[in-house]
Amino acid sequence: MRFAVLAFPGSNCELDAYYAVSDVLHEEAELVSYEADSLIDFDAVIVPGGFSYGDYLRSGAIARFAPIIPALQQFAKSGKPVIGICNGFQILTEAGLLPGTLQKNTVAKFVCRDQQLVVANNQTPFSSLYETGAVITLPIAHGDGNYYCDAETLKTLEENNQIVFRYQNNPNGSLGDIAGVTNSEGNVLGMMPHPERAVEKILGSDDGVQLFASIINFVKKHEVVSYE
């Protein structure tokens, strides 16, 4: 299968994601410029972390208008898996592909450390190889990771099992300890922690491997209709 790893001006995690897929999972990956206008040749898309366009205005607010975004929206609409990590999560909310928004951390500073997460739902294309309730360790590195949505949206997320990961010890004030959520269809995931930085034990944790392997299993087991 083929992963597209998007690259925006200011992204700094695209190579981490690229090598996680190609070197550790041994699947084909390609860096795709923000200036591209098609994702037709790919099976999954990773929107990586960083500081797209310097995080001016709001994080992800300028990237939302990049030329690649309409193709990303159509790709998601087709049912194929899309994962946005950290700044990628912020971009997905700005692009209307995920509910809610990411605000400044309540601790009012950038937080960078290993973080324990609880797998809240393993019935998604991104979490099927975890056990529900499992505690995993992934690094976080963000200043605007405080997830927020209104009460009605939170109720919907809970009822539809769209919350995939929760913080065990909330580092940023996120509503409901939310670390990762999907869209209502379940094929788009946004998460603040970095699974691509936890794919080998030498990095401190390899708990991110199961996430990417879950995506691969999903694609190989399901026929997804192209949007073209």
Coordinates of N, CA and C in Angstrom, one line a residue:
M1 N 0.8 -1.2 0.0 CA 0.0 0.0 0.0 C 0.9 1.2 0.0
R2 N 0.3 2.4 -0.3 CA 1.0 3.6 -0.4 C 0.5 4.7 0.6
F3 N 1.4 5.2 1.4 CA 1.0 6.3 2.3 C 1.5 7.6 1.6
A4 N 0.6 8.7 1.7 CA 1.1 10.0 1.4 C 1.3 10.7 2.7
V5 N 2.5 11.4 2.8 CA 2.8 12.2 3.9 C 2.9 13.6 3.5
L6 N 2.0 14.4 3.9 CA 1.9 15.8 3.4 C 3.0 16.6 4.0
A7 N 3.4 17.6 3.3 CA 4.5 18.5 3.8 C 4.1 20.0 3.5
F8 N 3.9 20.8 4.5 CA 3.6 22.2 4.5 C 4.8 23.0 4.8
P9 N 4.8 24.3 4.4 CA 5.9 25.1 4.9 C 5.8 25.2 6.5
G10 N 6.9 24.8 7.1 CA 6.9 24.8 8.6 C 6.6 23.5 9.2
S11 N 6.2 22.5 8.4 CA 6.1 21.1 9.0 C 7.5 20.7 9.4
N12 N 7.6 19.9 10.5 CA 8.9 19.3 10.9 C 8.8 17.9 11.3
C13 N 7.7 17.2 11.1 CA 7.6 15.8 11.4 C 7.3 14.9 10.2
E14 N 7.4 15.5 9.0 CA 7.1 14.7 7.9 C 8.1 13.5 7.7
L15 N 9.4 13.8 7.9 CA 10.3 12.7 7.8 C 10.2 11.6 8.8
D16 N 9.8 12.0 10.1 CA 9.6 11.1 11.1 C 8.5 10.1 10.6
A17 N 7.4 10.7 10.1 CA 6.3 9.8 9.6 C 6.7 9.0 8.5
Y18 N 7.4 9.6 7.5 CA 7.9 8.9 6.4 C 8.7 7.6 6.7
Y19 N 9.7 7.8 7.6 CA 10.6 6.7 8.0 C 9.8 5.7 8.9
A20 N 8.9 6.1 9.7 CA 8.1 5.2 10.5 C 7.4 4.2 9.5
V21 N 6.8 4.7 8.5 CA 6.1 3.9 7.5 C 7.1 3.0 6.7
S22 N 8.1 3.7 6.1 CA 8.9 3.0 5.1 C 10.0 2.1 5.8
D23 N 10.6 2.5 6.9 CA 11.7 1.8 7.5 C 11.3 0.8 8.5
V24 N 10.2 1.1 9.3 CA 9.8 0.2 10.3 C 8.6 -0.7 9.9
L25 N 7.7 -0.1 9.1 CA 6.5 -0.9 8.7 C 6.7 -1.5 7.3
H26 N 7.8 -1.0 6.6 CA 8.1 -1.6 5.3 C 7.0 -1.4 4.3
E27 N 6.3 -0.3 4.3 CA 5.3 0.1 3.3 C 5.8 1.3 2.5
E28 N 5.3 1.5 1.3 CA 5.7 2.6 0.5 C 5.1 3.9 1.0
A29 N 6.0 4.9 1.0 CA 5.5 6.2 1.5 C 6.1 7.2 0.5
E30 N 5.4 8.4 0.4 CA 5.9 9.4 -0.5 C 5.5 10.8 0.2
L31 N 6.5 11.7 0.2 CA 6.3 13.0 0.6 C 5.5 13.8 -0.5
V32 N 4.4 14.4 -0.1 CA 3.5 15.1 -1.0 C 3.5 16.6 -0.6
S33 N 3.8 17.4 -1.6 CA 3.8 18.9 -1.3 C 2.5 19.4 -1.1
Y34 N 2.4 20.5 -0.2 CA 1.2 21.2 0.0 C 0.7 21.8 -1.3
E35 N 1.5 21.9 -2.3 CA 1.1 22.5 -3.6 C 0.5 21.5 -4.6
A36 N 0.5 20.2 -4.2 CA -0.1 19.2 -5.1 C -1.6 19.4 -5.1
D37 N -2.3 18.7 -6.1 CA -3.7 18.9 -6.2 C -4.4 17.5 -6.3
S38 N -3.7 16.4 -6.0 CA -4.3 15.1 -6.1 C -3.7 14.1 -5.2
L39 N -4.5 13.2 -4.7 CA -4.0 12.1 -3.8 C -4.6 10.8 -4.3
I40 N -4.8 10.7 -5.6 CA -5.5 9.6 -6.2 C -4.7 8.3 -6.1
D41 N -3.4 8.4 -6.1 CA -2.6 7.2 -6.1 C -2.3 6.6 -4.7
F42 N -2.9 7.1 -3.7 CA -2.6 6.7 -2.3 C -3.7 6.0 -1.6
D43 N -3.3 5.2 -0.6 CA -4.3 4.4 0.2 C -4.5 5.0 1.5
A44 N -3.6 5.8 2.0 CA -3.8 6.5 3.3 C -3.0 7.8 3.3
V45 N -3.4 8.7 4.1 CA -2.7 10.0 4.2 C -2.3 10.3 5.6
I46 N -1.1 10.8 5.8 CA -0.6 11.3 7.1 C -0.4 12.8 7.0
V47 N -1.1 13.6 7.9 CA -0.9 15.0 8.0 C 0.0 15.2 9.2
P48 N 1.3 15.5 9.0 CA 2.2 15.5 10.1 C 2.2 16.7 11.0
G49 N 3.0 16.7 12.0 CA 3.1 17.8 13.0 C 4.1 18.8 12.5
G50 N 4.2 19.9 13.3 CA 5.1 20.9 13.0 C 4.5 22.3 13.3
F51 N 4.9 23.3 12.6 CA 4.3 24.6 12.8 C 4.0 25.2 11.4
S52 N 3.0 24.6 10.7 CA 2.6 25.0 9.4 C 2.4 26.5 9.3
Y53 N 3.1 27.1 8.3 CA 3.0 28.6 8.1 C 3.3 29.3 9.4
G54 N 4.2 28.7 10.3 CA 4.6 29.4 11.5 C 3.5 29.5 12.6
D55 N 2.4 28.8 12.4 CA 1.3 28.9 13.3 C 0.7 30.3 13.5
Y56 N 0.9 31.1 12.5 CA 0.3 32.5 12.5 C -1.2 32.3 12.5
L57 N -1.9 33.3 13.0 CA -3.3 33.3 13.2 C -3.6 32.2 14.3
R58 N -4.2 31.1 13.9 CA -4.4 29.9 14.7 C -3.6 28.8 14.1
S59 N -3.2 27.8 14.9 CA -2.5 26.7 14.4 C -3.3 26.0 13.4
G60 N -2.8 25.8 12.2 CA -3.5 25.1 11.1 C -4.4 26.0 10.3
A61 N -4.6 27.3 10.7 CA -5.6 28.1 10.0 C -5.2 28.5 8.6
I62 N -3.9 28.7 8.4 CA -3.5 29.1 7.1 C -3.3 27.8 6.2
A63 N -2.8 26.8 6.8 CA -2.6 25.5 6.0 C -3.9 25.0 5.5
R64 N -5.0 25.4 6.1 CA -6.3 24.9 5.7 C -6.7 25.4 4.3
F65 N -6.0 26.5 3.8 CA -6.2 27.0 2.5 C -5.2 26.6 1.5
A66 N -4.3 25.6 1.8 CA -3.3 25.2 0.9 C -3.9 24.4 -0.3
P67 N -3.3 24.4 -1.4 CA -3.8 23.7 -2.6 C -4.2 22.3 -2.4
I68 N -3.5 21.6 -1.5 CA -3.7 20.1 -1.3 C -5.0 19.9 -0.6
I69 N -5.6 20.8 0.1 CA -6.7 20.6 1.1 C -7.9 20.0 0.4
P70 N -8.4 20.6 -0.8 CA -9.5 20.0 -1.5 C -9.4 18.5 -1.8
A71 N -8.2 18.2 -2.2 CA -7.9 16.7 -2.5 C -8.0 15.9 -1.2
L72 N -7.5 16.5 -0.1 CA -7.5 15.8 1.2 C -9.0 15.6 1.6
Q73 N -9.8 16.6 1.4 CA -11.2 16.5 1.8 C -11.9 15.4 1.0
Q74 N -11.6 15.4 -0.3 CA -12.2 14.4 -1.2 C -11.7 13.0 -0.8
F75 N -10.4 12.9 -0.5 CA -9.8 11.6 -0.1 C -10.6 11.1 1.2
A76 N -10.7 11.9 2.1 CA -11.4 11.6 3.4 C -12.9 11.2 3.1
K77 N -13.5 11.9 2.2 CA -14.9 11.6 1.8 C -15.0 10.2 1.2
S78 N -14.0 9.7 0.6 CA -14.0 8.4 -0.1 C -14.0 7.3 0.9
G79 N -13.7 7.6 2.2 CA -13.6 6.5 3.2 C -12.3 6.0 3.5
K80 N -11.3 6.5 2.8 CA -9.9 6.1 3.0 C -9.4 6.7 4.3
P81 N -8.4 6.1 5.0 CA -7.9 6.6 6.3 C -7.0 7.8 6.1
V82 N -7.3 8.8 7.0 CA -6.5 10.0 7.1 C -6.1 10.1 8.6
I83 N -4.9 10.4 8.9 CA -4.5 10.7 10.3 C -3.7 12.0 10.3
G84 N -4.2 12.9 11.2 CA -3.5 14.1 11.5 C -2.9 14.1 12.8
I85 N -1.6 14.4 12.9 CA -0.8 14.3 14.2 C -0.4 15.7 14.6
C86 N -0.7 16.1 15.8 CA -0.3 17.3 16.4 C -0.8 18.5 15.5
N87 N 0.1 19.2 14.8 CA -0.3 20.3 13.9 C -1.2 19.7 12.8
G88 N -1.0 18.5 12.5 CA -1.9 17.8 11.5 C -3.4 17.7 12.0
F89 N -3.5 17.4 13.3 CA -4.8 17.4 14.0 C -5.4 18.8 13.9
Q90 N -4.7 19.8 14.2 CA -5.1 21.2 14.1 C -5.6 21.6 12.7
I91 N -4.8 21.1 11.7 CA -5.2 21.4 10.3 C -6.5 20.7 10.0
L92 N -6.7 19.5 10.4 CA -7.9 18.7 10.1 C -9.2 19.4 10.7
T93 N -9.0 20.0 11.9 CA -10.2 20.7 12.5 C -10.5 21.9 11.7
E94 N -9.4 22.7 11.4 CA -9.6 23.9 10.6 C -10.2 23.6 9.2
A95 N -9.9 22.5 8.7 CA -10.4 22.1 7.3 C -11.8 21.5 7.4
G96 N -12.4 21.4 8.6 CA -13.7 20.8 8.7 C -13.8 19.3 8.7
L97 N -12.7 18.6 8.8 CA -12.7 17.2 8.7 C -12.8 16.5 10.0
L98 N -12.7 17.3 11.1 CA -12.9 16.8 12.5 C -13.6 17.8 13.3
P99 N -14.4 17.4 14.3 CA -15.1 18.4 15.1 C -14.2 18.9 16.2
G100 N -14.5 20.1 16.7 CA -13.8 20.7 17.8 C -12.7 21.6 17.3
T101 N -11.9 22.0 18.3 CA -10.7 22.9 18.0 C -9.6 22.6 19.1
L102 N -8.4 23.1 18.7 CA -7.3 23.0 19.7 C -6.9 24.4 20.1
Q103 N -6.9 24.5 21.5 CA -6.6 25.8 22.1 C -5.2 25.7 22.8
K104 N -4.8 26.9 23.3 CA -3.6 26.9 24.1 C -3.7 26.0 25.3
N105 N -2.6 25.4 25.7 CA -2.5 24.5 26.9 C -2.9 25.4 28.1
T106 N -3.6 24.8 29.0 CA -4.0 25.5 30.2 C -2.8 25.8 31.1
V107 N -1.7 25.1 30.9 CA -0.5 25.3 31.7 C 0.3 26.5 31.1
A108 N -0.2 27.0 30.0 CA 0.4 28.3 29.4 C 1.9 28.1 29.0
K109 N 2.2 26.9 28.6 CA 3.6 26.7 28.1 C 3.6 25.5 27.2
F110 N 4.7 25.4 26.4 CA 4.9 24.2 25.5 C 5.2 23.0 26.4
V111 N 4.6 21.9 26.1 CA 4.8 20.7 26.8 C 5.4 19.6 25.9
C112 N 6.6 19.1 26.4 CA 7.3 18.1 25.6 C 7.8 17.0 26.5
R113 N 7.1 15.8 26.4 CA 7.5 14.7 27.3 C 6.7 13.4 26.8
D114 N 7.2 12.3 27.4 CA 6.4 11.1 27.2 C 5.1 11.2 27.9
Q115 N 4.0 10.6 27.3 CA 2.7 10.8 27.9 C 2.0 9.4 27.9
Q116 N 1.3 9.1 28.9 CA 0.6 7.8 28.9 C -0.9 8.1 28.4
L117 N -1.3 7.2 27.5 CA -2.7 7.4 27.0 C -3.4 6.1 27.3
V118 N -4.7 6.2 27.4 CA -5.6 5.1 27.5 C -6.3 4.9 26.1
V119 N -6.3 3.7 25.6 CA -7.0 3.4 24.4 C -8.5 3.3 24.7
A120 N -9.3 4.2 24.3 CA -10.7 4.3 24.6 C -11.6 3.5 23.7
N121 N -11.1 3.3 22.4 CA -11.9 2.6 21.4 C -10.9 1.9 20.5
N122 N -11.0 0.6 20.4 CA -10.1 -0.2 19.5 C -10.9 -0.6 18.2
Q123 N -12.1 -0.1 18.0 CA -12.9 -0.4 16.9 C -12.8 0.6 15.8
T124 N -11.6 1.0 15.5 CA -11.3 2.0 14.4 C -10.2 1.5 13.5
P125 N -10.1 2.1 12.3 CA -8.9 1.7 11.5 C -7.6 2.0 12.0
F126 N -7.5 2.8 13.1 CA -6.3 3.3 13.7 C -5.9 2.6 15.0
S127 N -6.8 1.8 15.5 CA -6.6 1.3 16.9 C -6.9 -0.2 17.0
S128 N -7.2 -0.9 16.0 CA -7.7 -2.2 16.1 C -6.7 -3.2 16.7
L129 N -5.4 -2.9 16.6 CA -4.4 -3.8 17.2 C -4.0 -3.5 18.6
Y130 N -4.7 -2.5 19.2 CA -4.6 -2.3 20.7 C -5.8 -3.0 21.4
E131 N -5.7 -3.2 22.6 CA -6.8 -3.6 23.5 C -7.5 -2.4 24.1
T132 N -8.8 -2.3 24.1 CA -9.5 -1.3 24.7 C -9.1 -1.2 26.2
G133 N -8.8 -0.1 26.7 CA -8.3 0.1 28.1 C -6.8 0.0 28.3
A134 N -6.1 -0.4 27.2 CA -4.6 -0.5 27.3 C -4.1 0.9 27.5
V135 N -3.0 0.9 28.3 CA -2.2 2.1 28.5 C -1.0 2.1 27.7
I136 N -0.8 3.1 26.8 CA 0.4 3.1 25.9 C 1.1 4.4 26.2
T137 N 2.4 4.5 25.7 CA 3.2 5.6 25.9 C 3.6 6.2 24.6
L138 N 3.3 7.5 24.4 CA 3.7 8.2 23.2 C 4.2 9.6 23.6
P139 N 5.1 10.2 22.9 CA 5.5 11.5 23.2 C 4.6 12.6 22.8
I140 N 4.5 13.7 23.5 CA 3.8 14.9 23.1 C 4.7 16.0 23.0
A141 N 4.4 17.0 22.1 CA 5.2 18.2 22.0 C 4.3 19.3 21.3
H142 N 3.6 20.0 22.2 CA 2.7 21.0 21.7 C 2.5 22.2 22.7
G143 N 2.1 23.3 22.2 CA 1.7 24.4 23.0 C 0.2 24.7 22.9
D144 N -0.4 24.1 21.8 CA -1.8 24.4 21.5 C -2.5 23.0 21.4
G145 N -2.5 22.2 22.5 CA -3.1 20.9 22.4 C -4.3 20.7 23.2
N146 N -4.9 21.8 23.7 CA -6.0 21.7 24.6 C -7.3 21.5 23.7
Y147 N -7.8 20.3 23.6 CA -9.0 20.0 22.8 C -10.2 20.6 23.4
Y148 N -11.1 21.3 22.6 CA -12.3 21.8 23.1 C -13.4 21.6 22.1
C149 N -14.6 21.4 22.6 CA -15.8 21.4 21.7 C -17.0 21.8 22.6
D150 N -18.1 22.1 22.1 CA -19.3 22.4 22.9 C -19.9 21.2 23.5
A151 N -20.8 21.3 24.4 CA -21.4 20.2 25.1 C -22.1 19.3 24.2
E152 N -22.8 19.8 23.2 CA -23.5 18.9 22.3 C -22.6 18.0 21.5
T153 N -21.5 18.7 21.0 CA -20.5 17.9 20.3 C -19.8 16.8 21.1
L154 N -19.5 17.2 22.4 CA -18.9 16.2 23.3 C -19.9 15.0 23.5
K155 N -21.1 15.3 23.7 CA -22.1 14.2 23.8 C -22.1 13.3 22.6
T156 N -22.1 13.9 21.4 CA -22.1 13.1 20.2 C -20.8 12.3 20.1
L157 N -19.7 12.9 20.4 CA -18.4 12.1 20.4 C -18.5 10.9 21.3
E158 N -19.1 11.1 22.5 CA -19.2 10.0 23.5 C -20.1 8.9 23.0
E159 N -21.3 9.4 22.5 CA -22.3 8.4 22.1 C -21.9 7.6 20.8
N160 N -21.1 8.2 20.0 CA -20.7 7.6 18.7 C -19.3 6.9 18.9
N161 N -18.8 6.9 20.1 CA -17.5 6.2 20.3 C -16.4 6.8 19.4
Q162 N -16.4 8.1 19.2 CA -15.4 8.8 18.4 C -14.1 9.2 19.1
I163 N -14.1 9.0 20.4 CA -12.9 9.3 21.2 C -12.1 8.0 21.2
V164 N -10.9 8.1 20.6 CA -10.1 6.9 20.5 C -9.0 6.8 21.6
F165 N -8.4 8.0 21.9 CA -7.4 8.0 23.0 C -7.7 9.1 24.0
R166 N -7.5 8.8 25.3 CA -7.6 9.8 26.3 C -6.3 9.8 27.1
Y167 N -6.0 11.0 27.6 CA -4.8 11.2 28.5 C -5.0 10.5 29.8
Q168 N -4.0 9.8 30.3 CA -4.1 9.2 31.6 C -4.0 10.3 32.7
N169 N -3.0 11.2 32.4 CA -2.8 12.4 33.3 C -2.8 13.6 32.3
N170 N -3.9 14.3 32.3 CA -4.1 15.3 31.3 C -3.1 16.4 31.4
P171 N -2.3 16.6 30.3 CA -1.1 17.5 30.3 C -1.5 18.9 29.8
N172 N -2.7 19.1 29.3 CA -2.9 20.4 28.6 C -4.3 21.0 28.8
G173 N -5.1 20.3 29.6 CA -6.5 20.8 29.9 C -7.5 20.3 28.9
S174 N -7.2 19.4 28.0 CA -8.2 18.9 27.0 C -9.5 18.5 27.7
L175 N -10.6 18.9 27.1 CA -11.9 18.5 27.6 C -12.0 17.0 27.5
G176 N -12.5 16.4 28.6 CA -12.7 15.0 28.7 C -11.4 14.2 28.6
D177 N -10.3 14.8 28.8 CA -9.0 14.1 28.7 C -8.7 13.6 27.3
I178 N -9.3 14.3 26.3 CA -9.3 13.8 24.9 C -7.9 14.0 24.3
A179 N -7.3 12.9 23.8 CA -6.1 13.0 23.1 C -6.2 12.7 21.6
G180 N -7.3 12.1 21.2 CA -7.5 11.7 19.8 C -9.0 11.4 19.5
V181 N -9.5 11.9 18.4 CA -10.9 11.7 18.0 C -11.0 11.4 16.5
T182 N -12.0 10.7 16.2 CA -12.3 10.5 14.7 C -13.5 11.3 14.3
N183 N -13.7 11.4 13.0 CA -14.9 11.9 12.4 C -16.0 10.9 12.6
S184 N -17.3 11.3 12.3 CA -18.4 10.4 12.5 C -18.3 9.1 11.7
E185 N -17.6 9.1 10.6 CA -17.5 7.9 9.8 C -16.4 7.0 10.3
G186 N -15.5 7.6 11.1 CA -14.4 6.8 11.7 C -13.2 6.6 10.9
N187 N -13.1 7.2 9.7 CA -11.9 7.1 8.8 C -10.9 8.2 8.9
V188 N -11.2 9.2 9.7 CA -10.3 10.4 9.9 C -10.0 10.5 11.4
L189 N -8.7 10.4 11.8 CA -8.3 10.5 13.2 C -7.4 11.7 13.3
G190 N -7.6 12.5 14.4 CA -6.7 13.5 14.8 C -6.2 13.2 16.2
M191 N -4.9 13.4 16.4 CA -4.4 13.1 17.8 C -3.2 14.0 18.0
M192 N -3.1 14.5 19.2 CA -1.9 15.4 19.6 C -0.7 14.6 19.8
P193 N -0.7 13.4 20.5 CA 0.6 12.7 20.7 C 1.2 12.2 19.4
H194 N 2.4 11.8 19.4 CA 3.2 11.5 18.2 C 3.5 10.0 18.1
P195 N 2.7 9.2 17.4 CA 3.0 7.8 17.3 C 4.2 7.5 16.4
E196 N 4.5 8.4 15.5 CA 5.6 8.3 14.5 C 6.9 8.4 15.3
R197 N 6.9 9.0 16.5 CA 8.1 9.1 17.3 C 8.3 8.0 18.3
A198 N 7.4 7.0 18.2 CA 7.4 5.9 19.1 C 7.3 4.6 18.4
V199 N 8.2 4.3 17.5 CA 8.1 3.1 16.6 C 9.2 2.1 16.8
E200 N 10.2 2.5 17.7 CA 11.3 1.6 18.0 C 11.6 1.8 19.5
K201 N 12.0 0.7 20.2 CA 12.2 0.7 21.6 C 13.4 1.7 21.9
I202 N 14.3 1.8 21.0 CA 15.4 2.7 21.3 C 15.0 4.2 21.4
L203 N 13.8 4.5 20.9 CA 13.3 5.8 21.0 C 12.5 6.0 22.4
G204 N 12.4 5.0 23.1 CA 11.8 5.0 24.4 C 10.5 4.3 24.5
S205 N 9.9 4.1 23.3 CA 8.6 3.3 23.2 C 8.4 2.9 21.8
D206 N 7.8 1.8 21.6 CA 7.4 1.4 20.2 C 5.9 1.2 20.2
D207 N 5.2 1.9 21.0 CA 3.7 1.7 21.1 C 3.0 2.3 19.9
G208 N 3.7 3.1 19.1 CA 3.1 3.7 17.9 C 3.0 2.8 16.8
V209 N 3.8 1.7 16.8 CA 3.8 0.7 15.7 C 2.4 0.2 15.4
Q210 N 1.7 -0.2 16.5 CA 0.3 -0.8 16.3 C -0.6 0.1 15.6
L211 N -0.5 1.5 15.8 CA -1.4 2.4 15.1 C -1.2 2.3 13.6
F212 N 0.1 2.4 13.2 CA 0.3 2.4 11.7 C 0.0 1.0 11.2
A213 N 0.3 -0.1 11.9 CA -0.1 -1.4 11.5 C -1.6 -1.6 11.4
S214 N -2.3 -1.0 12.3 CA -3.8 -1.0 12.2 C -4.3 -0.4 10.9
I215 N -3.7 0.7 10.5 CA -4.1 1.4 9.3 C -3.8 0.4 8.1
I216 N -2.6 -0.2 8.1 CA -2.3 -1.1 7.0 C -3.2 -2.3 7.0
N217 N -3.6 -2.9 8.1 CA -4.5 -4.0 8.2 C -5.9 -3.6 7.6
F218 N -6.3 -2.3 8.0 CA -7.6 -1.9 7.5 C -7.6 -1.8 6.0
V219 N -6.6 -1.1 5.4 CA -6.6 -0.9 4.0 C -6.5 -2.3 3.3
K220 N -5.8 -3.2 3.8 CA -5.6 -4.5 3.1 C -6.8 -5.4 3.2
K221 N -7.6 -5.1 4.2 CA -8.8 -6.0 4.4 C -10.1 -5.4 3.9
H222 N -10.1 -4.1 3.5 CA -11.3 -3.4 3.0 C -11.0 -2.8 1.6
E223 N -12.0 -3.0 0.8 CA -11.9 -2.4 -0.5 C -12.5 -1.0 -0.4
V224 N -11.8 0.0 -0.6 CA -12.2 1.4 -0.4 C -12.4 2.0 -1.8
V225 N -13.6 2.5 -2.1 CA -13.9 3.1 -3.4 C -13.2 4.4 -3.6
S226 N -12.5 4.5 -4.8 CA -11.8 5.7 -5.1 C -12.8 6.9 -5.2
Y227 N -12.3 8.1 -5.0 CA -13.2 9.3 -5.1 C -13.2 9.8 -6.5
E228 N -12.3 9.3 -7.4 CA -12.3 9.8 -8.8 C -13.4 9.1 -9.6

